[in-house]
């Protein structure tokens, strides 16, 4: 029995075809139309419908590059199921190089949205109705916020033996955070609908971080292989298994001033260890940023200027910290990626 065509926003994609679809979203002040552009790869054989999306926050351009490379991968030519790839969801923010929409709303706090609500609510509703609700699995790609960087990590709501856990294990990021769902996020909406979803966090906003992009592409392909959407085996050497963090917390600036960091991203730190020092420009007042727990630095500020109470270092806690350190060292030693044409 032949596989049915795939329908998206009034377009029909036949089995074995791929097509770009422009989904009308809004207009600029100039009356220029804006679209969310979607590429659909509809395989000849039945399988999952995987949504891979980037740019829900418009300044997170690492995610856009991951989707671009995924679409160039030779592996998806023999796809089973359907891939829905959206490089840029928040087209307004992407044009303005900002995280937010023109009304300063965070699109990832607007789901499920409303057709009669704010701009954010309307875009969320459109994206949900036209795209998200067709997916059986989702990978949502993100980076740290402006002037913050993240160690490659997966955030997901995990339960033993779940499809989400299976996807998270397959991805191959060195750290997995069993993260609570945030009201209004795509992950919150999808998980409550029974759609397994991963959030991949890596790198910094408005930057291309190759050490974040290349593992992101490989991770998406690994998940697709685990779901039997792709044929063939991963040819790269095996990495240490990802370690599940049992919690995380932020070390904050003790005073206003200029930060001089003393630890790097991915470093193992001990409770009470000095992570950096904050001083005023004259050096009259100086105070230390102290780790409140044993753990691994999975996120940190990249801006030396700090206000008292500002989050500077994100520390993940692990039951087996030696294993977590090994996983991160293994991951970092593998970061010599070949050209994207070889993925």
Tab-separated table of C-alpha atoms in Angstrom:
chain	number	residue	atom	x	y	z
A	1	UNK	CA	0.000	0.000	0.000
A	2	UNK	CA	1.448	3.362	-1.070
A	3	UNK	CA	2.197	5.917	1.619
A	4	UNK	CA	-0.135	8.918	1.772
A	5	UNK	CA	1.146	12.392	0.832
A	6	UNK	CA	2.021	14.838	3.609
A	7	UNK	CA	-0.073	17.987	3.970
A	8	UNK	CA	1.288	21.228	5.390
A	9	UNK	CA	-0.260	24.710	5.146
A	10	UNK	CA	-2.245	23.768	2.053
A	11	UNK	CA	0.708	22.153	0.272
A	12	UNK	CA	0.988	18.482	-0.644
A	13	UNK	CA	4.314	16.648	-0.520
A	14	UNK	CA	4.334	13.205	-2.122
A	15	UNK	CA	6.320	10.235	-0.750
A	16	UNK	CA	9.973	10.481	-1.798
A	17	UNK	CA	9.794	14.252	-2.275
A	18	UNK	CA	11.096	17.267	-0.356
A	19	UNK	CA	9.706	20.763	-0.595
A	20	UNK	CA	9.958	24.189	0.998
A	21	UNK	CA	6.713	25.686	2.222
A	22	UNK	CA	6.245	29.340	3.195
A	23	UNK	CA	3.711	29.650	6.004
A	24	UNK	CA	2.375	33.256	6.128
A	25	UNK	CA	2.818	34.644	9.619
A	26	UNK	CA	2.379	38.458	9.624
A	27	UNK	CA	3.413	41.680	7.910
A	28	UNK	CA	5.973	44.342	8.722
A	29	UNK	CA	4.976	47.983	9.109
A	30	UNK	CA	5.856	48.390	5.440
A	31	UNK	CA	3.201	45.826	4.498
A	32	UNK	CA	6.001	43.415	3.526
A	33	UNK	CA	4.804	39.845	4.225
A	34	UNK	CA	6.755	37.567	6.554
A	35	UNK	CA	6.735	33.776	6.429
A	36	UNK	CA	7.961	30.890	8.533
A	37	UNK	CA	9.764	28.801	5.929
A	38	UNK	CA	9.540	25.044	6.461
A	39	UNK	CA	11.313	22.262	4.579
A	40	UNK	CA	9.545	18.925	4.525
A	41	UNK	CA	11.328	15.693	3.595
A	42	UNK	CA	8.644	13.027	3.139
A	43	UNK	CA	10.156	9.547	2.966
A	44	UNK	CA	8.796	6.732	0.833
A	45	UNK	CA	8.410	4.446	3.858
A	46	UNK	CA	6.326	4.900	6.990
A	47	UNK	CA	7.978	6.209	10.128
A	48	UNK	CA	7.909	8.977	12.744
A	49	UNK	CA	7.265	12.626	11.930
A	50	UNK	CA	10.242	14.478	13.396
A	51	UNK	CA	10.118	18.263	13.879
A	52	UNK	CA	13.530	19.914	14.228
A	53	UNK	CA	13.256	23.656	14.838
A	54	UNK	CA	15.604	26.522	15.603
A	55	UNK	CA	15.337	30.234	16.183
A	56	UNK	CA	12.352	30.309	18.529
A	57	UNK	CA	14.568	32.951	20.103
A	58	UNK	CA	15.631	35.070	17.159
A	59	UNK	CA	19.243	35.626	18.264
A	60	UNK	CA	20.076	31.932	18.737
A	61	UNK	CA	21.743	31.441	15.379
A	62	UNK	CA	23.691	28.274	16.249
A	63	UNK	CA	20.329	26.530	16.013
A	64	UNK	CA	19.721	27.898	12.515
A	65	UNK	CA	23.044	26.506	11.304
A	66	UNK	CA	22.314	23.081	12.818
A	67	UNK	CA	19.106	22.841	10.794
A	68	UNK	CA	20.888	23.990	7.626
A	69	UNK	CA	23.539	21.297	7.976
A	70	UNK	CA	20.934	18.670	8.799
A	71	UNK	CA	19.136	19.435	5.537
A	72	UNK	CA	22.418	19.052	3.614
A	73	UNK	CA	23.187	15.685	5.201
A	74	UNK	CA	23.392	12.764	2.772
A	75	UNK	CA	21.870	10.535	5.455
A	76	UNK	CA	18.361	11.965	5.054
A	77	UNK	CA	18.157	10.906	1.396
A	78	UNK	CA	17.061	7.455	2.576
A	79	UNK	CA	14.656	8.793	5.198
A	80	UNK	CA	11.883	6.691	6.696
A	81	UNK	CA	9.005	8.775	7.960
A	82	UNK	CA	8.939	12.557	7.644
A	83	UNK	CA	11.297	15.342	8.644
A	84	UNK	CA	9.857	18.817	9.249
A	85	UNK	CA	12.760	21.275	9.463
A	86	UNK	CA	12.271	24.899	10.532
A	87	UNK	CA	15.520	26.904	10.730
A	88	UNK	CA	13.900	30.132	11.993
A	89	UNK	CA	10.618	30.161	13.909
A	90	UNK	CA	10.841	33.711	15.289
A	91	UNK	CA	11.425	35.547	12.004
A	92	UNK	CA	10.810	38.951	13.638
A	93	UNK	CA	13.560	38.391	16.226
A	94	UNK	CA	15.921	36.921	13.636
A	95	UNK	CA	15.634	40.034	11.442
A	96	UNK	CA	16.303	42.315	14.418
A	97	UNK	CA	18.997	40.056	15.941
A	98	UNK	CA	17.083	39.855	19.192
A	99	UNK	CA	15.655	37.121	21.377
A	100	UNK	CA	12.204	38.660	21.507
A	101	UNK	CA	9.277	39.666	19.330
A	102	UNK	CA	8.591	43.345	18.551
A	103	UNK	CA	6.298	43.602	21.597
A	104	UNK	CA	9.144	42.250	23.798
A	105	UNK	CA	7.364	38.941	24.350
A	106	UNK	CA	9.282	35.687	24.526
A	107	UNK	CA	7.766	33.373	21.899
A	108	UNK	CA	8.785	30.371	23.996
A	109	UNK	CA	6.420	31.530	26.743
A	110	UNK	CA	3.415	31.996	24.414
A	111	UNK	CA	2.310	28.403	23.693
A	112	UNK	CA	-0.305	27.155	22.953
A	113	UNK	CA	-1.126	30.672	21.778
A	114	UNK	CA	-4.319	32.271	20.579
A	115	UNK	CA	-5.530	33.386	17.167
A	116	UNK	CA	-6.941	36.557	18.732
A	117	UNK	CA	-4.169	37.267	21.263
A	118	UNK	CA	-0.890	39.184	21.184
A	119	UNK	CA	1.566	38.879	18.303
A	120	UNK	CA	3.410	36.183	20.253
A	121	UNK	CA	0.174	34.318	20.944
A	122	UNK	CA	-0.838	34.463	17.281
A	123	UNK	CA	2.527	33.202	16.013
A	124	UNK	CA	2.546	30.413	18.616
A	125	UNK	CA	-0.973	29.381	17.616
A	126	UNK	CA	-0.058	29.378	13.929
A	127	UNK	CA	3.129	27.372	14.491
A	128	UNK	CA	1.265	24.926	16.718
A	129	UNK	CA	-1.663	24.373	14.379
A	130	UNK	CA	0.234	24.198	11.104
A	131	UNK	CA	3.391	22.402	12.216
A	132	UNK	CA	3.772	21.212	15.822
A	133	UNK	CA	0.545	19.209	15.989
A	134	UNK	CA	1.671	17.084	13.030
A	135	UNK	CA	4.853	15.902	14.762
A	136	UNK	CA	5.305	12.640	16.647
A	137	UNK	CA	8.764	13.670	17.985
A	138	UNK	CA	10.412	17.098	18.448
A	139	UNK	CA	13.957	18.417	18.876
A	140	UNK	CA	13.974	22.111	19.800
A	141	UNK	CA	17.376	23.806	19.349
A	142	UNK	CA	18.586	26.658	21.568
A	143	UNK	CA	21.680	28.502	22.826
A	144	UNK	CA	22.459	30.510	25.909
A	145	UNK	CA	21.009	34.005	26.117
A	146	UNK	CA	22.912	37.116	25.039
A	147	UNK	CA	26.347	37.217	26.751
A	148	UNK	CA	25.816	33.728	28.195
A	149	UNK	CA	27.189	30.447	26.903
A	150	UNK	CA	26.094	26.875	27.574
A	151	UNK	CA	27.987	23.607	27.535
A	152	UNK	CA	26.187	21.280	25.080
A	153	UNK	CA	23.354	19.719	27.067
A	154	UNK	CA	19.944	18.149	26.705
A	155	UNK	CA	17.002	19.374	28.768
A	156	UNK	CA	13.972	17.134	28.968
A	157	UNK	CA	11.323	15.824	31.320
A	158	UNK	CA	12.448	12.245	31.801
A	159	UNK	CA	10.773	9.150	33.156
A	160	UNK	CA	12.360	5.683	33.164
A	161	UNK	CA	11.843	3.800	29.913
A	162	UNK	CA	10.085	6.709	28.191
A	163	UNK	CA	10.510	7.660	24.544
A	164	UNK	CA	11.927	11.006	25.695
A	165	UNK	CA	14.601	9.225	27.728
A	166	UNK	CA	15.444	7.035	24.733
A	167	UNK	CA	15.901	10.125	22.555
A	168	UNK	CA	17.996	11.912	25.196
A	169	UNK	CA	20.335	8.931	25.582
A	170	UNK	CA	20.738	8.677	21.804
A	171	UNK	CA	21.576	12.361	21.278
A	172	UNK	CA	25.059	12.093	22.747
A	173	UNK	CA	25.364	15.402	24.626
A	174	UNK	CA	27.662	15.062	27.654
A	175	UNK	CA	25.029	16.298	30.130
A	176	UNK	CA	21.298	15.656	30.467
A	177	UNK	CA	19.206	17.857	32.762
A	178	UNK	CA	15.924	16.405	33.957
A	179	UNK	CA	14.337	19.832	33.666
A	180	UNK	CA	10.894	20.882	34.811
A	181	UNK	CA	8.465	22.101	32.167
A	182	UNK	CA	8.064	25.873	31.891
A	183	UNK	CA	4.569	27.195	31.374
A	184	UNK	CA	4.088	28.547	27.870
A	185	UNK	CA	7.123	26.834	26.338
A	186	UNK	CA	7.010	24.623	23.265
A	187	UNK	CA	8.331	21.776	25.401
A	188	UNK	CA	5.539	22.245	27.940
A	189	UNK	CA	2.864	22.208	25.238
A	190	UNK	CA	4.291	19.232	23.344
A	191	UNK	CA	5.007	17.085	26.403
A	192	UNK	CA	1.485	17.628	27.721
A	193	UNK	CA	0.195	16.495	24.322
A	194	UNK	CA	2.187	13.282	24.653
A	195	UNK	CA	4.812	14.305	22.069
A	196	UNK	CA	8.347	13.414	23.259
A	197	UNK	CA	10.538	16.502	22.988
A	198	UNK	CA	14.186	17.361	23.636
A	199	UNK	CA	15.655	20.819	24.086
A	200	UNK	CA	19.288	21.048	22.986
A	201	UNK	CA	21.166	23.961	24.585
A	202	UNK	CA	24.673	24.853	23.422
A	203	UNK	CA	26.817	27.903	22.783
A	204	UNK	CA	26.028	31.600	22.830
A	205	UNK	CA	23.480	33.879	21.172
A	206	UNK	CA	24.530	35.794	18.022
A	207	UNK	CA	27.600	33.566	17.586
A	208	UNK	CA	28.571	30.557	15.504
A	209	UNK	CA	30.177	28.121	17.983
A	210	UNK	CA	31.445	25.150	15.983
A	211	UNK	CA	31.843	23.119	19.177
A	212	UNK	CA	28.092	23.550	19.705
A	213	UNK	CA	26.905	23.240	16.089
A	214	UNK	CA	28.716	20.062	14.998
A	215	UNK	CA	27.585	17.966	18.022
A	216	UNK	CA	24.050	19.298	17.503
A	217	UNK	CA	23.940	17.977	13.935
A	218	UNK	CA	25.386	14.627	14.988
A	219	UNK	CA	22.956	14.428	17.894
A	220	UNK	CA	19.873	14.966	15.732
A	221	UNK	CA	21.082	12.290	13.304
A	222	UNK	CA	21.723	9.901	16.202
A	223	UNK	CA	18.174	10.364	17.453
A	224	UNK	CA	16.784	9.780	13.969
A	225	UNK	CA	18.800	6.557	13.729
A	226	UNK	CA	17.518	5.441	17.137
A	227	UNK	CA	13.978	5.981	15.842
A	228	UNK	CA	14.788	3.939	12.701
A	229	UNK	CA	14.269	6.972	10.486
A	230	UNK	CA	17.751	6.555	8.984
A	231	UNK	CA	19.643	3.524	7.777
A	232	UNK	CA	23.282	2.756	8.499
A	233	UNK	CA	25.344	2.994	11.636
A	234	UNK	CA	27.053	5.973	13.220
A	235	UNK	CA	30.643	5.662	12.092
A	236	UNK	CA	32.235	7.835	14.753
A	237	UNK	CA	33.883	6.334	17.802
A	238	UNK	CA	31.662	5.864	20.811
A	239	UNK	CA	31.664	8.526	23.524
A	240	UNK	CA	31.245	8.102	27.240
A	241	UNK	CA	27.532	7.870	28.111
A	242	UNK	CA	25.804	11.142	28.963
A	243	UNK	CA	25.411	11.809	32.666
A	244	UNK	CA	22.087	12.806	34.215
A	245	UNK	CA	22.282	15.836	36.500
A	246	UNK	CA	20.195	15.638	39.652
A	247	UNK	CA	19.859	19.394	39.920
A	248	UNK	CA	21.521	22.712	39.171
A	249	UNK	CA	21.954	26.168	40.645
A	250	UNK	CA	23.485	29.546	39.789
A	251	UNK	CA	26.411	31.225	41.545
A	252	UNK	CA	25.673	34.954	41.585
A	253	UNK	CA	27.650	38.175	41.740
A	254	UNK	CA	28.240	39.167	45.393
A	255	UNK	CA	28.716	42.866	44.523
A	256	UNK	CA	28.502	45.210	41.538
A	257	UNK	CA	31.670	45.307	39.469
A	258	UNK	CA	33.851	43.644	36.842
A	259	UNK	CA	34.158	39.858	36.822
A	260	UNK	CA	37.522	38.120	36.434
A	261	UNK	CA	36.658	34.447	35.836
A	262	UNK	CA	38.854	31.697	37.229
A	263	UNK	CA	37.152	28.569	35.851
A	264	UNK	CA	36.131	27.604	32.327
A	265	UNK	CA	32.977	26.126	30.863
A	266	UNK	CA	32.862	22.384	31.542
A	267	UNK	CA	35.161	22.577	34.565
A	268	UNK	CA	34.608	20.416	37.623
A	269	UNK	CA	34.270	22.570	40.734
A	270	UNK	CA	33.979	21.897	44.455
A	271	UNK	CA	31.673	23.421	47.021
A	272	UNK	CA	33.342	26.548	48.373
A	273	UNK	CA	35.683	26.909	45.376
A	274	UNK	CA	36.352	30.397	44.045
A	275	UNK	CA	34.873	30.637	40.532
A	276	UNK	CA	35.867	34.234	39.910
A	277	UNK	CA	36.344	37.593	41.514
A	278	UNK	CA	34.291	40.772	41.143
A	279	UNK	CA	35.868	44.153	41.779
A	280	UNK	CA	35.062	47.789	41.135
A	281	UNK	CA	37.122	49.547	38.414
A	282	UNK	CA	39.553	50.984	41.013
A	283	UNK	CA	40.030	47.748	42.948
A	284	UNK	CA	38.861	49.340	46.188
A	285	UNK	CA	36.263	46.644	46.742
A	286	UNK	CA	36.605	43.012	45.676
A	287	UNK	CA	34.629	39.886	46.493
A	288	UNK	CA	34.717	36.243	45.438
A	289	UNK	CA	32.106	34.260	43.509
A	290	UNK	CA	31.800	30.986	45.407
A	291	UNK	CA	30.409	27.644	44.216
A	292	UNK	CA	27.578	26.505	46.469
A	293	UNK	CA	27.904	22.840	45.447
A	294	UNK	CA	30.177	20.208	43.951
A	295	UNK	CA	29.446	19.976	40.235
A	296	UNK	CA	30.253	20.896	36.646
A	297	UNK	CA	30.042	24.378	35.090
A	298	UNK	CA	27.412	23.969	32.343
A	299	UNK	CA	26.732	27.659	31.714
A	300	UNK	CA	28.423	30.970	32.415
A	301	UNK	CA	28.298	34.684	31.720
A	302	UNK	CA	30.543	35.948	28.927
A	303	UNK	CA	30.127	39.601	29.901
A	304	UNK	CA	32.634	40.787	32.537
A	305	UNK	CA	30.284	43.523	33.786
A	306	UNK	CA	28.066	42.289	36.601
A	307	UNK	CA	25.407	43.682	38.904
A	308	UNK	CA	24.999	42.334	42.415
A	309	UNK	CA	22.855	39.209	42.336
A	310	UNK	CA	23.376	38.547	38.629
A	311	UNK	CA	23.693	34.874	37.627
A	312	UNK	CA	27.283	34.177	36.577
A	313	UNK	CA	27.934	30.419	36.729
A	314	UNK	CA	25.433	27.597	36.218
A	315	UNK	CA	26.539	24.553	38.209
A	316	UNK	CA	25.008	21.110	37.581
A	317	UNK	CA	25.104	18.556	40.391
A	318	UNK	CA	25.664	14.825	39.813
A	319	UNK	CA	25.465	11.697	41.966
A	320	UNK	CA	28.575	10.375	40.204
A	321	UNK	CA	30.638	13.471	39.467
A	322	UNK	CA	33.697	11.507	38.301
A	323	UNK	CA	31.605	9.858	35.583
A	324	UNK	CA	30.215	13.256	34.570
A	325	UNK	CA	33.731	14.683	34.324
A	326	UNK	CA	34.772	11.709	32.168
A	327	UNK	CA	31.797	12.187	29.858
A	328	UNK	CA	32.638	15.871	29.374
A	329	UNK	CA	36.324	15.181	28.769
A	330	UNK	CA	35.393	12.499	26.215
A	331	UNK	CA	33.033	14.931	24.521
A	332	UNK	CA	35.595	17.721	24.400
A	333	UNK	CA	38.275	15.416	22.980
A	334	UNK	CA	35.963	14.551	20.075
A	335	UNK	CA	35.470	18.168	18.978
A	336	UNK	CA	37.476	18.109	15.749
A	337	UNK	CA	34.562	17.993	13.324
A	338	UNK	CA	35.078	17.438	9.589
A	339	UNK	CA	33.387	19.661	6.957
A	340	UNK	CA	29.594	19.596	7.203
A	341	UNK	CA	29.335	17.808	3.834
A	342	UNK	CA	30.571	14.666	5.578
A	343	UNK	CA	27.803	14.480	8.192
